[in-house]
């Protein structure tokens, strides 16, 4: 099983780092991993170099982005594509060709607080403004719409009365790393191991 992580131009890459480290330590049983990034000059790519990860650079505003992405996924024999801090929609042909094999992480308990424009501190501020007592994160299957696919795994944490968007974001981010690793492990159990048993 080979994993690719697609990061966005604003991504710090902390979820990417958590996933790559989990592949290295064996918590995620992957035979290889690849980072796909829009440019060399973002923090996530610096971290990916430090981890000696394979890196492919393609920019989402390139007119051939969809084709190039599919060509990389095919050439590298990627089984699962994980979006981490990638804030755009993926081209429809990528979503269709890779259906059921693309995951995204969102810093709230979907279906609440998702959708177009809901990312970063806006999500956490909306949770606080609504007076929610708990928040968390969701790993979901990617579709052609923002934050709408079936949820694979969620983790919850409390919202404290004195929380700011920043303090809540930090609490949720700690959960995100575990949640993403857990979701990928679950995906592997459901798709790779289940398939093997079925063929026995
Ligand atoms: C994470 O909090 C992730 O949930 C969020 O971007 C951040 C990326 O952080 N994604 C979204 O809001 C998607 N709608 P990272 O670069 O440190 O992994």
PDB file of C-alpha atoms and ligand atoms in Angstrom:
ATOM      1  CA  UNK A   1       0.000   0.000   0.000  1.00  0.00           C
ATOM      2  CA  UNK A   2       1.456   3.348  -1.063  1.00  0.00           C
ATOM      3  CA  UNK A   3       0.287   6.686   0.290  1.00  0.00           C
ATOM      4  CA  UNK A   4       0.495  10.205  -1.164  1.00  0.00           C
ATOM      5  CA  UNK A   5      -0.107  13.394   0.819  1.00  0.00           C
ATOM      6  CA  UNK A   6      -1.284  16.466  -1.086  1.00  0.00           C
ATOM      7  CA  UNK A   7      -0.524  19.725   0.733  1.00  0.00           C
ATOM      8  CA  UNK A   8      -1.723  23.240  -0.017  1.00  0.00           C
ATOM      9  CA  UNK A   9       0.252  26.444  -0.431  1.00  0.00           C
ATOM     10  CA  UNK A  10      -0.615  27.697   3.076  1.00  0.00           C
ATOM     11  CA  UNK A  11      -0.096  24.350   4.784  1.00  0.00           C
ATOM     12  CA  UNK A  12       2.369  24.074   7.658  1.00  0.00           C
ATOM     13  CA  UNK A  13       2.442  20.379   6.929  1.00  0.00           C
ATOM     14  CA  UNK A  14       1.826  19.112  10.455  1.00  0.00           C
ATOM     15  CA  UNK A  15      -0.703  16.489   9.321  1.00  0.00           C
ATOM     16  CA  UNK A  16       1.626  15.514   6.473  1.00  0.00           C
ATOM     17  CA  UNK A  17       4.471  15.110   8.987  1.00  0.00           C
ATOM     18  CA  UNK A  18       2.301  13.000  11.291  1.00  0.00           C
ATOM     19  CA  UNK A  19       1.329  10.707   8.397  1.00  0.00           C
ATOM     20  CA  UNK A  20       4.908  10.353   7.096  1.00  0.00           C
ATOM     21  CA  UNK A  21       6.204   9.598  10.596  1.00  0.00           C
ATOM     22  CA  UNK A  22       3.465   6.995  11.079  1.00  0.00           C
ATOM     23  CA  UNK A  23       4.548   5.333   7.810  1.00  0.00           C
ATOM     24  CA  UNK A  24       8.178   5.322   8.987  1.00  0.00           C
ATOM     25  CA  UNK A  25       7.370   3.885  12.413  1.00  0.00           C
ATOM     26  CA  UNK A  26       5.080   1.216  10.958  1.00  0.00           C
ATOM     27  CA  UNK A  27       1.890   2.499  12.635  1.00  0.00           C
ATOM     28  CA  UNK A  28       0.666   2.878   9.064  1.00  0.00           C
ATOM     29  CA  UNK A  29       1.752  -0.154   7.081  1.00  0.00           C
ATOM     30  CA  UNK A  30       2.746   1.560   3.856  1.00  0.00           C
ATOM     31  CA  UNK A  31       5.448   0.365   1.501  1.00  0.00           C
ATOM     32  CA  UNK A  32       6.116   3.926   0.386  1.00  0.00           C
ATOM     33  CA  UNK A  33       4.910   7.517   0.529  1.00  0.00           C
ATOM     34  CA  UNK A  34       5.007  10.619  -1.614  1.00  0.00           C
ATOM     35  CA  UNK A  35       4.367  14.301  -0.918  1.00  0.00           C
ATOM     36  CA  UNK A  36       2.684  16.367  -3.640  1.00  0.00           C
ATOM     37  CA  UNK A  37       3.022  20.126  -3.174  1.00  0.00           C
ATOM     38  CA  UNK A  38       2.307  23.307  -5.167  1.00  0.00           C
ATOM     39  CA  UNK A  39       5.810  24.741  -4.741  1.00  0.00           C
ATOM     40  CA  UNK A  40       9.217  24.054  -3.210  1.00  0.00           C
ATOM     41  CA  UNK A  41       8.931  27.217  -1.137  1.00  0.00           C
ATOM     42  CA  UNK A  42       6.417  26.230   1.516  1.00  0.00           C
ATOM     43  CA  UNK A  43       7.067  25.013   5.068  1.00  0.00           C
ATOM     44  CA  UNK A  44       5.532  21.599   4.383  1.00  0.00           C
ATOM     45  CA  UNK A  45       8.107  20.856   1.668  1.00  0.00           C
ATOM     46  CA  UNK A  46      10.960  21.826   4.011  1.00  0.00           C
ATOM     47  CA  UNK A  47       9.603  19.285   6.521  1.00  0.00           C
ATOM     48  CA  UNK A  48       9.175  16.691   3.776  1.00  0.00           C
ATOM     49  CA  UNK A  49      12.846  17.119   2.770  1.00  0.00           C
ATOM     50  CA  UNK A  50      13.894  16.723   6.441  1.00  0.00           C
ATOM     51  CA  UNK A  51      11.965  13.439   6.494  1.00  0.00           C
ATOM     52  CA  UNK A  52      13.654  12.369   3.231  1.00  0.00           C
ATOM     53  CA  UNK A  53      10.262  11.950   1.582  1.00  0.00           C
ATOM     54  CA  UNK A  54       9.814  11.719  -2.173  1.00  0.00           C
ATOM     55  CA  UNK A  55       8.325  15.010  -3.406  1.00  0.00           C
ATOM     56  CA  UNK A  56       6.462  15.960  -6.579  1.00  0.00           C
ATOM     57  CA  UNK A  57       5.728  19.610  -7.358  1.00  0.00           C
ATOM     58  CA  UNK A  58       2.631  20.529  -9.357  1.00  0.00           C
ATOM     59  CA  UNK A  59       0.601  23.717  -9.015  1.00  0.00           C
ATOM     60  CA  UNK A  60      -3.219  23.538  -8.818  1.00  0.00           C
ATOM     61  CA  UNK A  61      -3.588  26.605 -11.041  1.00  0.00           C
ATOM     62  CA  UNK A  62      -1.718  24.835 -13.856  1.00  0.00           C
ATOM     63  CA  UNK A  63      -4.245  24.046 -16.631  1.00  0.00           C
ATOM     64  CA  UNK A  64      -2.988  20.420 -16.715  1.00  0.00           C
ATOM     65  CA  UNK A  65      -3.100  19.979 -12.946  1.00  0.00           C
ATOM     66  CA  UNK A  66      -5.739  17.210 -12.998  1.00  0.00           C
ATOM     67  CA  UNK A  67      -4.016  15.201 -15.732  1.00  0.00           C
ATOM     68  CA  UNK A  68      -0.591  15.659 -14.127  1.00  0.00           C
ATOM     69  CA  UNK A  69      -1.875  14.629 -10.720  1.00  0.00           C
ATOM     70  CA  UNK A  70      -3.490  11.477 -12.143  1.00  0.00           C
ATOM     71  CA  UNK A  71      -0.295  10.678 -14.071  1.00  0.00           C
ATOM     72  CA  UNK A  72       1.780  10.933 -10.868  1.00  0.00           C
ATOM     73  CA  UNK A  73      -0.688   8.804  -8.882  1.00  0.00           C
ATOM     74  CA  UNK A  74      -0.600   6.204 -11.632  1.00  0.00           C
ATOM     75  CA  UNK A  75       3.180   6.235 -12.192  1.00  0.00           C
ATOM     76  CA  UNK A  76       3.866   6.006  -8.447  1.00  0.00           C
ATOM     77  CA  UNK A  77       1.178   3.323  -7.974  1.00  0.00           C
ATOM     78  CA  UNK A  78      -0.502   5.320  -5.209  1.00  0.00           C
ATOM     79  CA  UNK A  79      -3.364   3.531  -3.412  1.00  0.00           C
ATOM     80  CA  UNK A  80      -4.549   6.359  -1.177  1.00  0.00           C
ATOM     81  CA  UNK A  81      -4.328  10.149  -1.537  1.00  0.00           C
ATOM     82  CA  UNK A  82      -4.578  12.173   1.698  1.00  0.00           C
ATOM     83  CA  UNK A  83      -5.293  15.900   1.500  1.00  0.00           C
ATOM     84  CA  UNK A  84      -3.709  17.848   4.346  1.00  0.00           C
ATOM     85  CA  UNK A  85      -4.179  21.602   4.383  1.00  0.00           C
ATOM     86  CA  UNK A  86      -5.255  21.586   0.720  1.00  0.00           C
ATOM     87  CA  UNK A  87      -8.091  24.132   0.547  1.00  0.00           C
ATOM     88  CA  UNK A  88      -9.287  23.847  -3.071  1.00  0.00           C
ATOM     89  CA  UNK A  89     -11.627  21.432  -4.798  1.00  0.00           C
ATOM     90  CA  UNK A  90      -9.873  18.744  -6.822  1.00  0.00           C
ATOM     91  CA  UNK A  91     -10.666  18.490 -10.559  1.00  0.00           C
ATOM     92  CA  UNK A  92     -13.719  16.309 -11.203  1.00  0.00           C
ATOM     93  CA  UNK A  93     -11.779  13.725 -13.253  1.00  0.00           C
ATOM     94  CA  UNK A  94      -9.382  13.141 -10.338  1.00  0.00           C
ATOM     95  CA  UNK A  95     -12.267  12.714  -7.877  1.00  0.00           C
ATOM     96  CA  UNK A  96     -13.997  10.271 -10.256  1.00  0.00           C
ATOM     97  CA  UNK A  97     -10.893   8.238 -11.167  1.00  0.00           C
ATOM     98  CA  UNK A  98      -9.801   7.987  -7.548  1.00  0.00           C
ATOM     99  CA  UNK A  99     -13.245   7.602  -5.958  1.00  0.00           C
ATOM    100  CA  UNK A 100     -13.083   6.076  -2.475  1.00  0.00           C
ATOM    101  CA  UNK A 101      -9.321   6.557  -2.412  1.00  0.00           C
ATOM    102  CA  UNK A 102      -9.053  10.262  -1.483  1.00  0.00           C
ATOM    103  CA  UNK A 103      -9.363  11.453   2.121  1.00  0.00           C
ATOM    104  CA  UNK A 104      -9.431  14.960   3.571  1.00  0.00           C
ATOM    105  CA  UNK A 105      -9.157  16.257   7.120  1.00  0.00           C
ATOM    106  CA  UNK A 106     -11.341  19.078   8.395  1.00  0.00           C
ATOM    107  CA  UNK A 107     -10.964  20.785  11.789  1.00  0.00           C
ATOM    108  CA  UNK A 108     -14.599  20.435  12.957  1.00  0.00           C
ATOM    109  CA  UNK A 109     -17.271  17.829  13.521  1.00  0.00           C
ATOM    110  CA  UNK A 110     -18.755  17.572  10.025  1.00  0.00           C
ATOM    111  CA  UNK A 111     -21.407  17.994   8.715  1.00  0.00           C
ATOM    112  CA  UNK A 112     -21.348  21.097  10.935  1.00  0.00           C
ATOM    113  CA  UNK A 113     -18.928  23.955  10.194  1.00  0.00           C
ATOM    114  CA  UNK A 114     -17.842  22.770   6.751  1.00  0.00           C
ATOM    115  CA  UNK A 115     -18.327  24.057   3.225  1.00  0.00           C
ATOM    116  CA  UNK A 116     -16.847  26.703   0.975  1.00  0.00           C
ATOM    117  CA  UNK A 117     -14.849  29.328   2.871  1.00  0.00           C
ATOM    118  CA  UNK A 118     -14.805  27.265   6.067  1.00  0.00           C
ATOM    119  CA  UNK A 119     -11.148  26.727   6.842  1.00  0.00           C
ATOM    120  CA  UNK A 120      -8.539  27.807   9.348  1.00  0.00           C
ATOM    121  CA  UNK A 121      -9.574  30.130  12.187  1.00  0.00           C
ATOM    122  CA  UNK A 122     -12.986  30.813  10.624  1.00  0.00           C
ATOM    123  CA  UNK A 123     -14.064  27.290  11.509  1.00  0.00           C
ATOM    124  CA  UNK A 124     -13.027  27.579  15.159  1.00  0.00           C
ATOM    125  CA  UNK A 125     -14.496  31.088  15.526  1.00  0.00           C
ATOM    126  CA  UNK A 126     -17.826  29.828  14.151  1.00  0.00           C
ATOM    127  CA  UNK A 127     -17.806  26.953  16.664  1.00  0.00           C
ATOM    128  CA  UNK A 128     -17.143  29.388  19.538  1.00  0.00           C
ATOM    129  CA  UNK A 129     -19.738  31.911  18.289  1.00  0.00           C
ATOM    130  CA  UNK A 130     -22.363  29.153  18.166  1.00  0.00           C
ATOM    131  CA  UNK A 131     -21.678  28.313  21.832  1.00  0.00           C
ATOM    132  CA  UNK A 132     -20.749  24.694  21.079  1.00  0.00           C
ATOM    133  CA  UNK A 133     -19.557  22.670  24.061  1.00  0.00           C
ATOM    134  CA  UNK A 134     -17.475  20.328  21.939  1.00  0.00           C
ATOM    135  CA  UNK A 135     -15.569  20.379  18.695  1.00  0.00           C
ATOM    136  CA  UNK A 136     -13.057  18.098  17.035  1.00  0.00           C
ATOM    137  CA  UNK A 137     -11.989  16.950  13.620  1.00  0.00           C
ATOM    138  CA  UNK A 138     -13.257  14.737  10.822  1.00  0.00           C
ATOM    139  CA  UNK A 139     -11.506  12.644   8.198  1.00  0.00           C
ATOM    140  CA  UNK A 140     -13.873  12.154   5.285  1.00  0.00           C
ATOM    141  CA  UNK A 141     -13.925  10.809   1.748  1.00  0.00           C
ATOM    142  CA  UNK A 142     -13.446  13.536  -0.829  1.00  0.00           C
ATOM    143  CA  UNK A 143     -16.227  14.414  -3.271  1.00  0.00           C
ATOM    144  CA  UNK A 144     -16.659  17.161  -5.852  1.00  0.00           C
ATOM    145  CA  UNK A 145     -18.053  19.489  -3.142  1.00  0.00           C
ATOM    146  CA  UNK A 146     -16.428  21.039  -0.090  1.00  0.00           C
ATOM    147  CA  UNK A 147     -16.438  18.868   3.059  1.00  0.00           C
ATOM    148  CA  UNK A 148     -19.393  16.715   2.004  1.00  0.00           C
ATOM    149  CA  UNK A 149     -18.144  13.144   1.668  1.00  0.00           C
ATOM    150  CA  UNK A 150     -18.871  10.299   4.073  1.00  0.00           C
ATOM    151  CA  UNK A 151     -17.015  10.647   7.380  1.00  0.00           C
ATOM    152  CA  UNK A 152     -14.516   7.840   8.004  1.00  0.00           C
ATOM    153  CA  UNK A 153     -13.383   8.894  11.498  1.00  0.00           C
ATOM    154  CA  UNK A 154     -14.043  11.734  13.948  1.00  0.00           C
ATOM    155  CA  UNK A 155     -12.436  12.675  17.244  1.00  0.00           C
ATOM    156  CA  UNK A 156     -13.906  15.114  19.780  1.00  0.00           C
ATOM    157  CA  UNK A 157     -12.530  17.562  22.323  1.00  0.00           C
ATOM    158  CA  UNK A 158     -14.169  20.070  24.681  1.00  0.00           C
ATOM    159  CA  UNK A 159     -14.619  23.761  23.884  1.00  0.00           C
ATOM    160  CA  UNK A 160     -13.694  25.753  27.023  1.00  0.00           C
ATOM    161  CA  UNK A 161     -15.596  28.940  27.962  1.00  0.00           C
ATOM    162  CA  UNK A 162     -12.429  31.049  27.690  1.00  0.00           C
ATOM    163  CA  UNK A 163     -11.309  29.554  24.348  1.00  0.00           C
ATOM    164  CA  UNK A 164     -10.211  31.794  21.498  1.00  0.00           C
ATOM    165  CA  UNK A 165     -10.137  30.494  17.929  1.00  0.00           C
ATOM    166  CA  UNK A 166      -6.372  30.011  18.381  1.00  0.00           C
ATOM    167  CA  UNK A 167      -6.536  27.969  21.607  1.00  0.00           C
ATOM    168  CA  UNK A 168      -9.312  25.808  20.187  1.00  0.00           C
ATOM    169  CA  UNK A 169      -7.392  25.340  16.909  1.00  0.00           C
ATOM    170  CA  UNK A 170      -4.326  24.133  18.847  1.00  0.00           C
ATOM    171  CA  UNK A 171      -6.435  21.573  20.805  1.00  0.00           C
ATOM    172  CA  UNK A 172      -8.108  20.330  17.621  1.00  0.00           C
ATOM    173  CA  UNK A 173      -4.784  20.123  15.729  1.00  0.00           C
ATOM    174  CA  UNK A 174      -3.370  17.702  18.339  1.00  0.00           C
ATOM    175  CA  UNK A 175      -6.389  15.469  17.723  1.00  0.00           C
ATOM    176  CA  UNK A 176      -6.078  15.807  13.947  1.00  0.00           C
ATOM    177  CA  UNK A 177      -2.749  14.009  13.810  1.00  0.00           C
ATOM    178  CA  UNK A 178      -4.089  10.979  15.707  1.00  0.00           C
ATOM    179  CA  UNK A 179      -7.361  11.069  13.826  1.00  0.00           C
ATOM    180  CA  UNK A 180      -5.668  11.081  10.421  1.00  0.00           C
ATOM    181  CA  UNK A 181      -3.381   8.171  11.358  1.00  0.00           C
ATOM    182  CA  UNK A 182      -6.386   6.269  12.750  1.00  0.00           C
ATOM    183  CA  UNK A 183      -8.444   6.974   9.642  1.00  0.00           C
ATOM    184  CA  UNK A 184      -5.705   5.749   7.291  1.00  0.00           C
ATOM    185  CA  UNK A 185      -5.302   2.586   9.383  1.00  0.00           C
ATOM    186  CA  UNK A 186      -9.069   2.065   9.187  1.00  0.00           C
ATOM    187  CA  UNK A 187      -9.038   2.646   5.405  1.00  0.00           C
ATOM    188  CA  UNK A 188      -6.250   0.073   5.014  1.00  0.00           C
ATOM    189  CA  UNK A 189      -8.188  -2.477   7.109  1.00  0.00           C
ATOM    190  CA  UNK A 190     -11.323  -1.912   5.036  1.00  0.00           C
ATOM    191  CA  UNK A 191      -9.752  -1.757   1.582  1.00  0.00           C
ATOM    192  CA  UNK A 192      -6.455  -3.637   1.566  1.00  0.00           C
ATOM    193  CA  UNK A 193      -6.777  -6.349   4.224  1.00  0.00           C
ATOM    194  CA  UNK A 194     -10.477  -6.975   3.565  1.00  0.00           C
ATOM    195  CA  UNK A 195      -9.676  -7.394  -0.149  1.00  0.00           C
ATOM    196  CA  UNK A 196      -6.884  -9.865   0.607  1.00  0.00           C
ATOM    197  CA  UNK A 197      -9.107 -11.991   2.854  1.00  0.00           C
ATOM    198  CA  UNK A 198     -11.810 -12.009   0.210  1.00  0.00           C
ATOM    199  CA  UNK A 199      -9.357 -13.404  -2.326  1.00  0.00           C
ATOM    200  CA  UNK A 200      -8.183 -16.252  -0.045  1.00  0.00           C
TER     201      UNK A 200
HETATM  202  C1  LIG B   1      -5.587  21.572   9.389  1.00  0.00           C
HETATM  203  O1  LIG B   1      -6.106  22.133  10.567  1.00  0.00           O
HETATM  204  C2  LIG B   1      -6.717  21.019   8.522  1.00  0.00           C
HETATM  205  O2  LIG B   1      -7.757  20.441   9.271  1.00  0.00           O
HETATM  206  C3  LIG B   1      -7.181  22.258   7.810  1.00  0.00           C
HETATM  207  O3  LIG B   1      -5.970  22.900   7.469  1.00  0.00           O
HETATM  208  C4  LIG B   1      -5.017  22.663   8.486  1.00  0.00           C
HETATM  209  C5  LIG B   1      -3.707  22.227   7.857  1.00  0.00           C
HETATM  210  O4  LIG B   1      -2.716  22.131   8.830  1.00  0.00           O
HETATM  211  N1  LIG B   1      -7.972  21.946   6.664  1.00  0.00           N
HETATM  212  C6  LIG B   1      -9.126  22.568   6.367  1.00  0.00           C
HETATM  213  O5  LIG B   1      -9.564  23.503   7.000  1.00  0.00           O
HETATM  214  C7  LIG B   1      -9.854  21.996   5.136  1.00  0.00           C
HETATM  215  N2  LIG B   1     -11.134  22.590   4.977  1.00  0.00           N
HETATM  216  P1  LIG B   1      -1.348  21.396   8.550  1.00  0.00           P
HETATM  217  O6  LIG B   1      -0.779  22.030   7.295  1.00  0.00           O
HETATM  218  O7  LIG B   1      -0.513  21.682   9.761  1.00  0.00           O
HETATM  219  O8  LIG B   1      -1.638  19.939   8.368  1.00  0.00           O
END
